Amino acid sequence: MARIAIAGFQHETNTFSPVPATFADFEAPDAWPGLTRGEPMLEAVAGINLPAAGFAREARSLHHELVPLLWCSAQPSGPVTRDAFERVSSLLIDDLRAHRTVDAVYLDLHGAMVAEHVDDADGEILQRVRRVVGPAVPVVASLDFHANLSRAMATAATALVSYRTYPHVDMADCGARAARVMHELLRGARATSCIEQADFLIPLTSQSTLNEPLRSLMAEAEAAERAPLLSVCLTPGFPAADVADCGPAVYACGTDEPATTRVVRRLAAELCRREGEFALELFPVAEAVARVTQSPVPRGRPIVLADTQDNPGAGGNADTMSLLKALVASGAKRVLAGVICDPGAAARAHAAGEGATVELSLGARTATAGETPLEARFKVRALGDGRFTGTGPFYRGGRFELGPMALLELGEVQIAVASRKQQAADQAMFRHLRAEPAEYSVLALKSSVHFRADFGPIASAVLVVEAPGPNVADPARLPFERLRPGMRTSPRRRAP
Ligand SMILES: [Zn+2]
């Protein structure tokens, strides 16, 4: 039995977003807990599809004792402020120092955090932890699928373990894998690691593991994770990050150095060989709307329009109105859209009450070029307090705190509105407002890929729409300045 310190500090940073992540953002709960320290931290994550929850459960079943430090995350946004990064890091490091007798450290990190003053913020945290515990103590971190995995992270950690699915339905499982790797290290396994970074960026919407090429690439990574290898990670990267370590990587750690290197080289070569299959398919708004108005929709099988560029799960603000306006104007029938973040509109709907009609300027609260609010008289169909539990495979167990919510109706279009932004990746977000997604013909969702976990099974088709928003879907359109020399900002198409 060993004493293992456990902590989590997660942020996915879109460096092109002007909205920073502040300390208050890490303090506030959303679908996941706000900043929680000490013993209550384990309670706060328990039962949620989160790595720290999976790690805690598995480590205890392996008879280890946990020393909880803290857990926090903030919604994806622009860089973490210096204040927030230093305050959370200091809490973590000070609490770790206070427990000098720990035998190991587990960190639940994202891997694509950028702070105002540190490009590789996760590498920095791992290095600070390493400095406290010294070279011999195992330090294991789990990383998001979208980690921009760096050499600094690989060097500072004894082992890294990353999610294998997008939508991320295996976050808790990944934590459990990290616990098993930790168990081997505590039993005396001596690991070496190896990393190779690829030289092209992969658009988010081409990264789903429900589709090729990542479905089979990830299966190969999973198959390679067996003795003498402890962990094999294939991280496609978070492309909206103007930092030197942005991009896909293959990492492995194992007890046999040549075998570990061989696996990394083989998987990295395979990833590069399939580069052309990552090419992007996006529908302009007009084309997507024409499709849903012209093609018959089977009952109970809506068409999903993924409003990816305003996905708050990747730095959007869930308030652009272009797709909604086009749907209203098109005469499309039985449309359910959301979730729009507009606390003012939600408050007005609550003041008016269910069944009332209310004049609103909905959305466009943040400055996305060319975006204006949807001004109309809406009927308030349903109200909610924004407190409910996630039921889909991605947000499973998440205790949502979205503030006052409303379901507004404008002709054939119904719009879910919340007071805090959250990616529309769980049907519970609509059911909270008594809207059953399968009963609609068109679902317009502020999400890129995570919606596929819960909405995929009811969808007759999915169109990824290129409506305005800060989460630019095609990395080739982003004004990068700091990528590694030779990086391609979009996958090279295969020669015809
Ligand atoms: Zn992710």
Short mmCIF file of C-alpha atoms and ligand atoms in Angstrom, two decimals:
data_model
loop_
_atom_site.label_atom_id
_atom_site.label_comp_id
_atom_site.label_asym_id
_atom_site.label_seq_id
_atom_site.Cartn_x
_atom_site.Cartn_y
_atom_site.Cartn_z
CA MET A 1 0.00 0.00 0.00
CA ALA A 2 1.28 3.45 -0.92
CA ARG A 3 0.22 7.01 -0.16
CA ILE A 4 -0.65 8.78 -3.44
CA ALA A 5 -1.27 12.52 -3.70
CA ILE A 6 -4.08 13.26 -6.17
CA ALA A 7 -4.83 16.60 -7.83
CA GLY A 8 -6.59 17.94 -10.92
CA PHE A 9 -6.15 21.23 -12.80
CA GLN A 10 -7.68 21.29 -16.27
CA HIS A 11 -7.97 23.87 -19.00
CA GLU A 12 -8.12 23.65 -22.79
CA THR A 13 -6.80 26.93 -24.13
CA ASN A 14 -7.79 28.46 -27.45
CA THR A 15 -5.04 31.08 -27.69
CA PHE A 16 -7.00 32.92 -30.38
CA SER A 17 -9.90 33.65 -28.01
CA PRO A 18 -9.74 37.08 -26.36
CA VAL A 19 -11.64 35.89 -23.26
CA PRO A 20 -9.18 34.73 -20.55
CA ALA A 21 -9.79 32.08 -17.88
CA THR A 22 -9.68 33.77 -14.49
CA PHE A 23 -9.37 32.39 -10.97
CA ALA A 24 -13.14 32.94 -10.56
CA ASP A 25 -13.73 30.71 -13.62
CA PHE A 26 -11.84 27.88 -11.90
CA GLU A 27 -13.78 28.46 -8.67
CA ALA A 28 -17.20 28.21 -10.36
CA PRO A 29 -18.89 24.84 -10.99
CA ASP A 30 -20.36 24.08 -14.44
CA ALA A 31 -21.03 20.48 -15.51
CA TRP A 32 -17.98 19.67 -13.36
CA PRO A 33 -17.09 20.80 -9.84
CA GLY A 34 -15.58 24.17 -9.04
CA LEU A 35 -12.27 24.46 -7.18
CA THR A 36 -12.44 21.96 -4.32
CA ARG A 37 -9.60 21.28 -1.87
CA GLY A 38 -8.69 18.45 0.47
CA GLU A 39 -10.99 15.55 1.36
CA PRO A 40 -14.17 17.10 -0.23
CA MET A 41 -12.40 16.93 -3.59
CA LEU A 42 -12.85 13.15 -3.83
CA GLU A 43 -16.54 13.51 -3.01
CA ALA A 44 -16.91 16.29 -5.61
CA VAL A 45 -15.64 14.17 -8.53
CA ALA A 46 -17.07 10.81 -7.41
CA GLY A 47 -19.42 9.18 -9.93
CA ILE A 48 -18.57 11.66 -12.72
CA ASN A 49 -16.92 10.66 -16.00
CA LEU A 50 -13.66 12.36 -14.95
CA PRO A 51 -10.11 10.93 -14.75
CA ALA A 52 -9.68 11.82 -11.07
CA ALA A 53 -12.84 9.85 -10.25
CA GLY A 54 -11.64 6.78 -12.17
CA PHE A 55 -8.17 7.02 -10.65
CA ALA A 56 -9.49 7.29 -7.10
CA ARG A 57 -11.79 4.30 -7.50
CA GLU A 58 -9.12 2.06 -9.06
CA ALA A 59 -6.28 3.15 -6.73
CA ARG A 60 -8.44 2.35 -3.69
CA SER A 61 -9.34 -1.05 -5.10
CA LEU A 62 -5.58 -1.66 -5.44
CA HIS A 63 -5.37 -0.81 -1.70
CA HIS A 64 -3.58 2.51 -2.00
CA GLU A 65 -4.26 5.46 0.28
CA LEU A 66 -5.19 8.76 -1.38
CA VAL A 67 -4.03 12.19 -0.25
CA PRO A 68 -6.43 14.60 -2.00
CA LEU A 69 -4.98 18.05 -2.77
CA LEU A 70 -7.39 19.90 -5.08
CA TRP A 71 -9.43 19.63 -8.28
CA CYS A 72 -10.59 22.42 -10.62
CA SER A 73 -11.31 23.16 -14.25
CA ALA A 74 -12.64 26.07 -16.29
CA GLN A 75 -14.50 26.16 -19.60
CA PRO A 76 -12.23 26.27 -22.65
CA SER A 77 -11.33 29.89 -23.46
CA GLY A 78 -8.38 32.15 -24.10
CA PRO A 79 -5.21 31.81 -21.98
CA VAL A 80 -5.36 31.26 -18.24
CA THR A 81 -4.46 34.49 -16.48
CA ARG A 82 -1.10 34.63 -14.72
CA ASP A 83 -3.01 35.22 -11.48
CA ALA A 84 -5.18 32.11 -11.90
CA PHE A 85 -2.31 29.84 -12.98
CA GLU A 86 -0.02 30.95 -10.16
CA ARG A 87 -2.74 30.84 -7.48
CA VAL A 88 -3.95 27.34 -8.37
CA SER A 89 -0.37 26.07 -8.88
CA SER A 90 0.66 27.50 -5.50
CA LEU A 91 -2.28 25.85 -3.73
CA LEU A 92 -1.36 22.54 -5.37
CA ILE A 93 2.38 22.80 -4.63
CA ASP A 94 1.91 24.10 -1.06
CA ASP A 95 -0.53 21.28 -0.26
CA LEU A 96 1.88 18.75 -1.78
CA ARG A 97 4.73 20.14 0.35
CA ALA A 98 2.53 19.83 3.42
CA HIS A 99 2.28 16.08 2.69
CA ARG A 100 5.98 15.39 2.17
CA THR A 101 5.59 11.72 2.99
CA VAL A 102 3.64 10.76 -0.14
CA ASP A 103 5.01 7.87 -2.20
CA ALA A 104 3.62 9.05 -5.54
CA VAL A 105 1.68 11.86 -7.25
CA TYR A 106 -1.21 11.56 -9.70
CA LEU A 107 -2.31 14.62 -11.70
CA ASP A 108 -5.52 14.95 -13.71
CA LEU A 109 -4.36 17.45 -16.36
CA HIS A 110 -5.66 18.46 -19.78
CA GLY A 111 -2.40 18.88 -21.65
CA ALA A 112 -3.44 21.90 -23.75
CA MET A 113 -3.37 24.60 -21.07
CA VAL A 114 -1.65 27.85 -21.99
CA ALA A 115 -1.20 30.57 -19.39
CA GLU A 116 -0.55 34.24 -20.17
CA HIS A 117 3.09 33.80 -19.18
CA VAL A 118 3.67 30.05 -19.83
CA ASP A 119 3.04 28.37 -23.21
CA ASP A 120 3.32 24.80 -21.90
CA ALA A 121 1.42 25.22 -18.65
CA ASP A 122 0.94 21.47 -18.07
CA GLY A 123 4.67 20.85 -18.57
CA GLU A 124 5.33 23.64 -16.06
CA ILE A 125 3.01 22.07 -13.44
CA LEU A 126 4.68 18.67 -13.90
CA GLN A 127 8.13 20.25 -13.53
CA ARG A 128 7.10 22.09 -10.34
CA VAL A 129 5.71 18.86 -8.87
CA ARG A 130 8.86 17.00 -9.87
CA ARG A 131 11.01 19.61 -8.11
CA VAL A 132 9.07 19.04 -4.87
CA VAL A 133 9.13 15.23 -4.86
CA GLY A 134 12.55 14.61 -6.44
CA PRO A 135 13.54 12.24 -9.26
CA ALA A 136 12.61 8.89 -7.66
CA VAL A 137 8.94 9.40 -6.79
CA PRO A 138 6.49 8.23 -9.50
CA VAL A 139 4.53 11.12 -11.02
CA VAL A 140 1.73 9.95 -13.34
CA ALA A 141 -0.58 12.29 -15.22
CA SER A 142 -3.64 11.59 -17.29
CA LEU A 143 -4.17 13.84 -20.30
CA ASP A 144 -7.10 14.79 -22.50
CA PHE A 145 -7.32 13.40 -26.05
CA HIS A 146 -6.68 17.01 -27.13
CA ALA A 147 -3.42 17.41 -25.23
CA ASN A 148 -0.67 19.17 -27.14
CA LEU A 149 1.79 16.69 -25.69
CA SER A 150 5.26 18.18 -25.15
CA ARG A 151 8.73 16.83 -24.48
CA ALA A 152 8.71 18.77 -21.20
CA MET A 153 5.62 16.84 -20.03
CA ALA A 154 7.13 13.52 -21.16
CA THR A 155 10.39 14.28 -19.35
CA ALA A 156 8.92 15.55 -16.08
CA ALA A 157 6.32 12.77 -15.69
CA THR A 158 7.24 9.17 -14.97
CA ALA A 159 4.27 8.14 -17.11
CA LEU A 160 1.48 9.82 -19.09
CA VAL A 161 -1.86 8.21 -19.98
CA SER A 162 -4.37 9.82 -22.39
CA TYR A 163 -8.02 9.34 -23.37
CA ARG A 164 -8.71 7.13 -26.36
CA THR A 165 -12.12 8.44 -27.39
CA TYR A 166 -13.62 11.59 -28.93
CA PRO A 167 -16.41 12.06 -27.77
CA HIS A 168 -14.52 11.47 -24.52
CA VAL A 169 -16.60 8.65 -23.06
CA ASP A 170 -13.51 7.09 -21.38
CA MET A 171 -12.31 9.88 -19.10
CA ALA A 172 -12.93 7.91 -15.90
CA ASP A 173 -11.52 4.77 -17.56
CA CYS A 174 -8.38 6.72 -18.46
CA GLY A 175 -7.95 7.64 -14.78
CA ALA A 176 -8.31 3.95 -13.91
CA ARG A 177 -5.61 3.08 -16.49
CA ALA A 178 -3.37 5.71 -14.88
CA ALA A 179 -3.94 4.03 -11.50
CA ARG A 180 -2.87 0.64 -12.89
CA VAL A 181 0.28 2.19 -14.41
CA MET A 182 0.97 3.86 -11.06
CA HIS A 183 0.52 0.50 -9.31
CA GLU A 184 3.17 -1.09 -11.58
CA LEU A 185 5.58 1.80 -10.91
CA LEU A 186 5.03 1.47 -7.16
CA ARG A 187 5.78 -2.23 -7.43
CA GLY A 188 9.18 -1.31 -8.82
CA ALA A 189 8.74 -1.15 -12.61
CA ARG A 190 11.45 1.12 -14.05
CA ALA A 191 10.00 2.97 -17.02
CA THR A 192 11.51 4.97 -19.85
CA SER A 193 9.45 7.08 -22.22
CA CYS A 194 9.57 8.19 -25.82
CA ILE A 195 7.63 10.87 -27.75
CA GLU A 196 7.30 11.84 -31.41
CA GLN A 197 5.37 14.88 -32.59
CA ALA A 198 3.74 14.94 -36.04
CA ASP A 199 4.14 17.93 -38.33
CA PHE A 200 0.54 18.68 -39.33
CA LEU A 201 -2.51 19.98 -37.44
CA ILE A 202 -5.77 18.00 -37.42
CA PRO A 203 -9.07 19.94 -37.43
CA LEU A 204 -11.23 19.08 -34.37
CA THR A 205 -14.16 17.85 -36.44
CA SER A 206 -11.87 15.36 -38.23
CA GLN A 207 -10.77 13.85 -34.92
CA SER A 208 -13.80 11.75 -33.94
CA THR A 209 -12.87 8.20 -33.00
CA LEU A 210 -16.32 7.09 -34.22
CA ASN A 211 -14.94 7.65 -37.74
CA GLU A 212 -11.81 6.79 -39.71
CA PRO A 213 -8.93 7.24 -39.62
CA LEU A 214 -8.81 7.67 -35.84
CA ARG A 215 -11.09 4.73 -35.14
CA SER A 216 -8.46 2.25 -36.39
CA LEU A 217 -5.41 4.32 -35.38
CA MET A 218 -6.66 4.42 -31.81
CA ALA A 219 -7.38 0.70 -31.89
CA GLU A 220 -3.72 0.16 -32.88
CA ALA A 221 -2.53 2.33 -29.99
CA GLU A 222 -4.72 0.39 -27.59
CA ALA A 223 -3.46 -2.96 -28.90
CA ALA A 224 0.16 -1.81 -28.43
CA GLU A 225 -0.42 -1.04 -24.73
CA ARG A 226 0.79 -4.36 -23.27
CA ALA A 227 3.98 -5.53 -21.56
CA PRO A 228 6.71 -4.39 -21.72
CA LEU A 229 4.81 -1.15 -22.46
CA LEU A 230 2.89 0.47 -19.61
CA SER A 231 1.16 3.24 -21.57
CA VAL A 232 0.70 4.17 -25.23
CA CYS A 233 -0.83 7.57 -26.05
CA LEU A 234 -1.95 8.95 -29.39
CA THR A 235 -3.02 12.57 -28.86
CA PRO A 236 -4.39 14.31 -31.99
CA GLY A 237 -3.88 17.71 -30.32
CA PHE A 238 -5.90 20.89 -29.81
CA PRO A 239 -5.22 22.87 -32.99
CA ALA A 240 -6.39 26.37 -31.91
CA ALA A 241 -3.23 26.95 -29.89
CA ASP A 242 -0.45 29.14 -31.21
CA VAL A 243 2.35 27.44 -29.28
CA ALA A 244 5.41 25.41 -30.30
CA ASP A 245 4.01 22.13 -29.00
CA CYS A 246 0.66 22.40 -30.79
CA GLY A 247 -0.18 19.29 -32.77
CA PRO A 248 -0.54 15.52 -32.69
CA ALA A 249 1.91 13.32 -30.80
CA VAL A 250 2.57 9.69 -30.05
CA TYR A 251 3.99 8.86 -26.63
CA ALA A 252 4.76 5.63 -24.86
CA CYS A 253 6.41 4.52 -21.68
CA GLY A 254 7.58 1.04 -20.89
CA THR A 255 10.15 -1.07 -19.12
CA ASP A 256 12.06 -1.96 -22.31
CA GLU A 257 13.54 1.08 -24.03
CA PRO A 258 13.99 -0.36 -27.58
CA ALA A 259 10.45 -1.83 -27.56
CA THR A 260 9.01 1.51 -26.36
CA THR A 261 10.82 3.45 -29.08
CA ARG A 262 9.75 0.93 -31.74
CA VAL A 263 6.06 1.30 -30.87
CA VAL A 264 6.22 5.10 -30.92
CA ARG A 265 8.01 5.14 -34.30
CA ARG A 266 5.57 2.65 -35.82
CA LEU A 267 2.42 4.48 -34.65
CA ALA A 268 3.79 7.92 -35.58
CA ALA A 269 4.62 6.64 -39.09
CA GLU A 270 1.12 5.18 -39.41
CA LEU A 271 -0.45 8.48 -38.27
CA CYS A 272 1.54 10.38 -40.90
CA ARG A 273 0.75 7.81 -43.61
CA ARG A 274 -2.97 8.47 -43.07
CA GLU A 275 -2.68 12.29 -43.01
CA GLY A 276 -4.86 12.74 -46.10
CA GLU A 277 -7.83 11.04 -44.42
CA PHE A 278 -8.11 13.88 -41.87
CA ALA A 279 -9.31 16.38 -44.49
CA LEU A 280 -12.17 18.61 -43.37
CA GLU A 281 -15.81 18.51 -44.52
CA LEU A 282 -17.78 21.65 -43.64
CA PHE A 283 -21.17 22.87 -44.88
CA PRO A 284 -21.83 26.59 -45.41
CA VAL A 285 -24.94 27.74 -43.49
CA ALA A 286 -27.10 28.12 -46.63
CA GLU A 287 -26.25 24.64 -47.88
CA ALA A 288 -26.89 23.00 -44.50
CA VAL A 289 -30.25 24.75 -44.12
CA ALA A 290 -31.24 23.83 -47.70
CA ARG A 291 -30.50 20.19 -46.90
CA VAL A 292 -32.74 20.11 -43.82
CA THR A 293 -35.63 21.87 -45.54
CA GLN A 294 -35.43 19.73 -48.67
CA SER A 295 -34.76 16.23 -47.39
CA PRO A 296 -37.45 14.27 -45.53
CA VAL A 297 -36.51 13.47 -41.93
CA PRO A 298 -37.50 10.03 -40.57
CA ARG A 299 -39.69 10.27 -37.45
CA GLY A 300 -37.67 10.17 -34.27
CA ARG A 301 -34.40 10.56 -36.24
CA PRO A 302 -33.53 14.29 -36.39
CA ILE A 303 -30.80 15.79 -38.55
CA VAL A 304 -28.07 17.33 -36.39
CA LEU A 305 -26.40 20.58 -37.45
CA ALA A 306 -23.17 20.96 -35.47
CA ASP A 307 -22.52 24.69 -34.97
CA THR A 308 -18.87 23.88 -34.37
CA GLN A 309 -17.31 27.34 -34.65
CA ASP A 310 -19.31 28.61 -31.66
CA ASN A 311 -18.74 25.48 -29.56
CA PRO A 312 -18.13 26.61 -25.98
CA GLY A 313 -16.24 23.36 -25.48
CA ALA A 314 -13.46 24.77 -27.64
CA GLY A 315 -13.48 28.49 -26.82
CA GLY A 316 -16.76 29.63 -28.40
CA ASN A 317 -19.29 31.66 -26.40
CA ALA A 318 -22.52 29.92 -27.44
CA ASP A 319 -24.11 33.15 -28.59
CA THR A 320 -23.69 33.47 -32.38
CA MET A 321 -27.06 33.65 -34.13
CA SER A 322 -26.32 33.14 -37.84
CA LEU A 323 -27.40 29.50 -38.04
CA LEU A 324 -30.48 30.14 -35.89
CA LYS A 325 -31.55 33.11 -38.01
CA ALA A 326 -31.13 31.08 -41.20
CA LEU A 327 -33.26 28.28 -39.71
CA VAL A 328 -35.98 30.75 -38.64
CA ALA A 329 -36.01 32.32 -42.12
CA SER A 330 -36.00 28.96 -43.94
CA GLY A 331 -39.35 27.75 -42.65
CA ALA A 332 -37.70 24.53 -41.39
CA LYS A 333 -40.14 22.56 -39.20
CA ARG A 334 -39.67 21.30 -35.66
CA VAL A 335 -36.27 22.80 -34.89
CA LEU A 336 -34.60 22.57 -31.47
CA ALA A 337 -31.50 24.72 -30.99
CA GLY A 338 -29.07 25.43 -28.22
CA VAL A 339 -27.75 25.90 -25.82
CA ILE A 340 -27.47 29.68 -26.20
CA CYS A 341 -25.71 31.48 -23.35
CA ASP A 342 -27.61 34.69 -22.59
CA PRO A 343 -28.19 35.35 -18.87
CA GLY A 344 -30.18 38.54 -19.60
CA ALA A 345 -32.63 36.72 -21.87
CA ALA A 346 -32.97 33.88 -19.35
CA ALA A 347 -33.73 36.40 -16.58
CA ARG A 348 -36.34 38.19 -18.73
CA ALA A 349 -38.02 34.85 -19.52
CA HIS A 350 -38.10 33.97 -15.81
CA ALA A 351 -39.58 37.38 -14.95
CA ALA A 352 -42.26 36.94 -17.62
CA GLY A 353 -43.13 33.36 -16.60
CA GLU A 354 -44.07 30.20 -18.51
CA GLY A 355 -46.61 30.79 -21.26
CA ALA A 356 -45.85 34.51 -21.48
CA THR A 357 -44.59 36.30 -24.56
CA VAL A 358 -41.46 38.36 -24.25
CA GLU A 359 -39.63 40.77 -26.57
CA LEU A 360 -35.92 39.92 -26.63
CA SER A 361 -32.61 40.67 -28.31
CA LEU A 362 -31.24 37.15 -28.08
CA GLY A 363 -27.56 36.28 -28.27
CA ALA A 364 -24.55 38.02 -29.87
CA ARG A 365 -23.40 39.20 -26.44
CA THR A 366 -19.72 38.80 -27.23
CA ALA A 367 -18.10 40.39 -30.23
CA THR A 368 -17.99 37.96 -33.13
CA ALA A 369 -17.57 39.93 -36.35
CA GLY A 370 -20.85 40.52 -38.18
CA GLU A 371 -23.00 38.88 -35.50
CA THR A 372 -26.16 40.64 -34.31
CA PRO A 373 -28.85 39.49 -31.86
CA LEU A 374 -32.01 37.69 -32.95
CA GLU A 375 -34.65 40.32 -32.15
CA ALA A 376 -38.16 38.92 -31.88
CA ARG A 377 -41.14 38.18 -29.63
CA PHE A 378 -40.63 34.74 -28.12
CA LYS A 379 -43.06 32.55 -26.26
CA VAL A 380 -41.64 31.19 -22.98
CA ARG A 381 -42.39 27.46 -23.24
CA ALA A 382 -40.50 26.22 -20.19
CA LEU A 383 -38.24 27.45 -17.39
CA GLY A 384 -35.57 25.69 -15.36
CA ASP A 385 -33.03 26.47 -12.64
CA GLY A 386 -30.14 24.94 -14.62
CA ARG A 387 -29.50 22.26 -12.00
CA PHE A 388 -29.65 18.72 -13.33
CA THR A 389 -27.45 15.66 -13.83
CA GLY A 390 -25.81 14.58 -17.08
CA THR A 391 -27.19 11.30 -18.47
CA GLY A 392 -25.27 10.84 -21.75
CA PRO A 393 -22.00 8.88 -22.09
CA PHE A 394 -19.84 12.05 -22.07
CA TYR A 395 -21.32 14.17 -19.26
CA ARG A 396 -22.48 11.10 -17.31
CA GLY A 397 -22.96 11.99 -13.64
CA GLY A 398 -21.97 15.65 -14.15
CA ARG A 399 -23.94 17.88 -11.80
CA PHE A 400 -24.78 20.83 -14.05
CA GLU A 401 -25.05 24.38 -12.68
CA LEU A 402 -26.07 26.48 -15.67
CA GLY A 403 -28.08 29.14 -13.83
CA PRO A 404 -31.62 30.13 -14.86
CA MET A 405 -32.63 28.46 -18.15
CA ALA A 406 -35.54 28.90 -20.55
CA LEU A 407 -36.99 27.24 -23.63
CA LEU A 408 -38.07 30.00 -26.01
CA GLU A 409 -40.31 29.50 -29.03
CA LEU A 410 -40.27 31.45 -32.27
CA GLY A 411 -42.59 29.84 -34.83
CA GLU A 412 -41.23 26.36 -35.54
CA VAL A 413 -37.95 27.01 -33.76
CA GLN A 414 -37.42 26.31 -30.07
CA ILE A 415 -34.28 27.59 -28.41
CA ALA A 416 -32.76 26.47 -25.12
CA VAL A 417 -31.11 29.37 -23.28
CA ALA A 418 -28.83 29.17 -20.24
CA SER A 419 -27.07 31.67 -17.99
CA ARG A 420 -23.69 29.91 -18.25
CA LYS A 421 -22.11 28.55 -21.39
CA GLN A 422 -21.87 24.79 -21.82
CA GLN A 423 -21.37 22.61 -24.87
CA ALA A 424 -24.64 20.97 -26.02
CA ALA A 425 -23.39 17.41 -25.58
CA ASP A 426 -26.08 15.87 -23.38
CA GLN A 427 -29.82 15.41 -24.01
CA ALA A 428 -30.42 16.24 -20.35
CA MET A 429 -29.65 19.89 -21.19
CA PHE A 430 -32.89 19.98 -23.23
CA ARG A 431 -34.95 17.54 -21.18
CA HIS A 432 -34.41 19.88 -18.22
CA LEU A 433 -36.70 22.22 -20.22
CA ARG A 434 -39.15 19.43 -21.10
CA ALA A 435 -37.90 19.22 -24.71
CA GLU A 436 -37.31 15.66 -25.96
CA PRO A 437 -34.65 15.91 -28.70
CA ALA A 438 -35.80 12.84 -30.66
CA GLU A 439 -39.21 14.46 -31.21
CA TYR A 440 -37.72 17.24 -33.36
CA SER A 441 -36.69 17.14 -37.03
CA VAL A 442 -33.64 19.38 -36.74
CA LEU A 443 -31.23 19.81 -33.84
CA ALA A 444 -28.85 22.78 -34.07
CA LEU A 445 -26.20 22.10 -31.44
CA LYS A 446 -23.37 24.28 -30.14
CA SER A 447 -20.84 21.43 -30.18
CA SER A 448 -18.11 20.03 -32.46
CA VAL A 449 -17.89 16.30 -31.76
CA HIS A 450 -18.87 15.50 -28.14
CA PHE A 451 -22.59 15.67 -29.05
CA ARG A 452 -22.09 12.48 -31.08
CA ALA A 453 -21.94 10.38 -27.91
CA ASP A 454 -25.50 11.15 -26.78
CA PHE A 455 -27.16 12.53 -29.96
CA GLY A 456 -25.44 10.26 -32.51
CA PRO A 457 -27.71 7.28 -31.77
CA ILE A 458 -30.88 9.32 -32.52
CA ALA A 459 -29.49 11.28 -35.51
CA SER A 460 -30.39 10.38 -39.09
CA ALA A 461 -27.53 12.59 -40.35
CA VAL A 462 -24.90 14.98 -39.02
CA LEU A 463 -23.78 18.08 -40.91
CA VAL A 464 -20.87 20.11 -39.53
CA VAL A 465 -21.79 23.72 -40.29
CA GLU A 466 -19.43 26.62 -40.86
CA ALA A 467 -21.40 29.43 -39.18
CA PRO A 468 -19.49 32.34 -37.62
CA GLY A 469 -17.76 31.83 -34.28
CA PRO A 470 -14.42 32.09 -32.49
CA ASN A 471 -13.56 28.37 -32.72
CA VAL A 472 -12.27 28.44 -36.29
CA ALA A 473 -12.89 24.94 -37.69
CA ASP A 474 -10.16 25.04 -40.30
CA PRO A 475 -6.80 25.61 -38.57
CA ALA A 476 -5.39 26.81 -41.91
CA ARG A 477 -7.41 30.01 -41.41
CA LEU A 478 -5.83 30.86 -38.05
CA PRO A 479 -3.07 33.50 -37.88
CA PHE A 480 -0.37 31.30 -36.36
CA GLU A 481 3.02 32.79 -35.49
CA ARG A 482 4.63 30.37 -33.05
CA LEU A 483 4.18 26.84 -34.41
CA ARG A 484 7.23 24.63 -34.88
CA PRO A 485 9.09 25.29 -38.13
CA GLY A 486 7.68 23.13 -40.91
CA MET A 487 4.25 22.59 -39.30
CA ARG A 488 1.41 22.31 -41.83
CA THR A 489 -1.76 24.01 -40.58
CA SER A 490 -4.03 21.52 -42.35
CA PRO A 491 -3.58 17.90 -43.35
CA ARG A 492 -2.07 17.46 -46.81
CA ARG A 493 -4.64 15.85 -49.07
CA ARG A 494 -3.56 12.64 -50.72
CA ALA A 495 -2.36 12.93 -54.28
CA PRO A 496 -5.25 12.02 -56.61
ZN ZN B 1 -10.82 17.09 -25.31
#
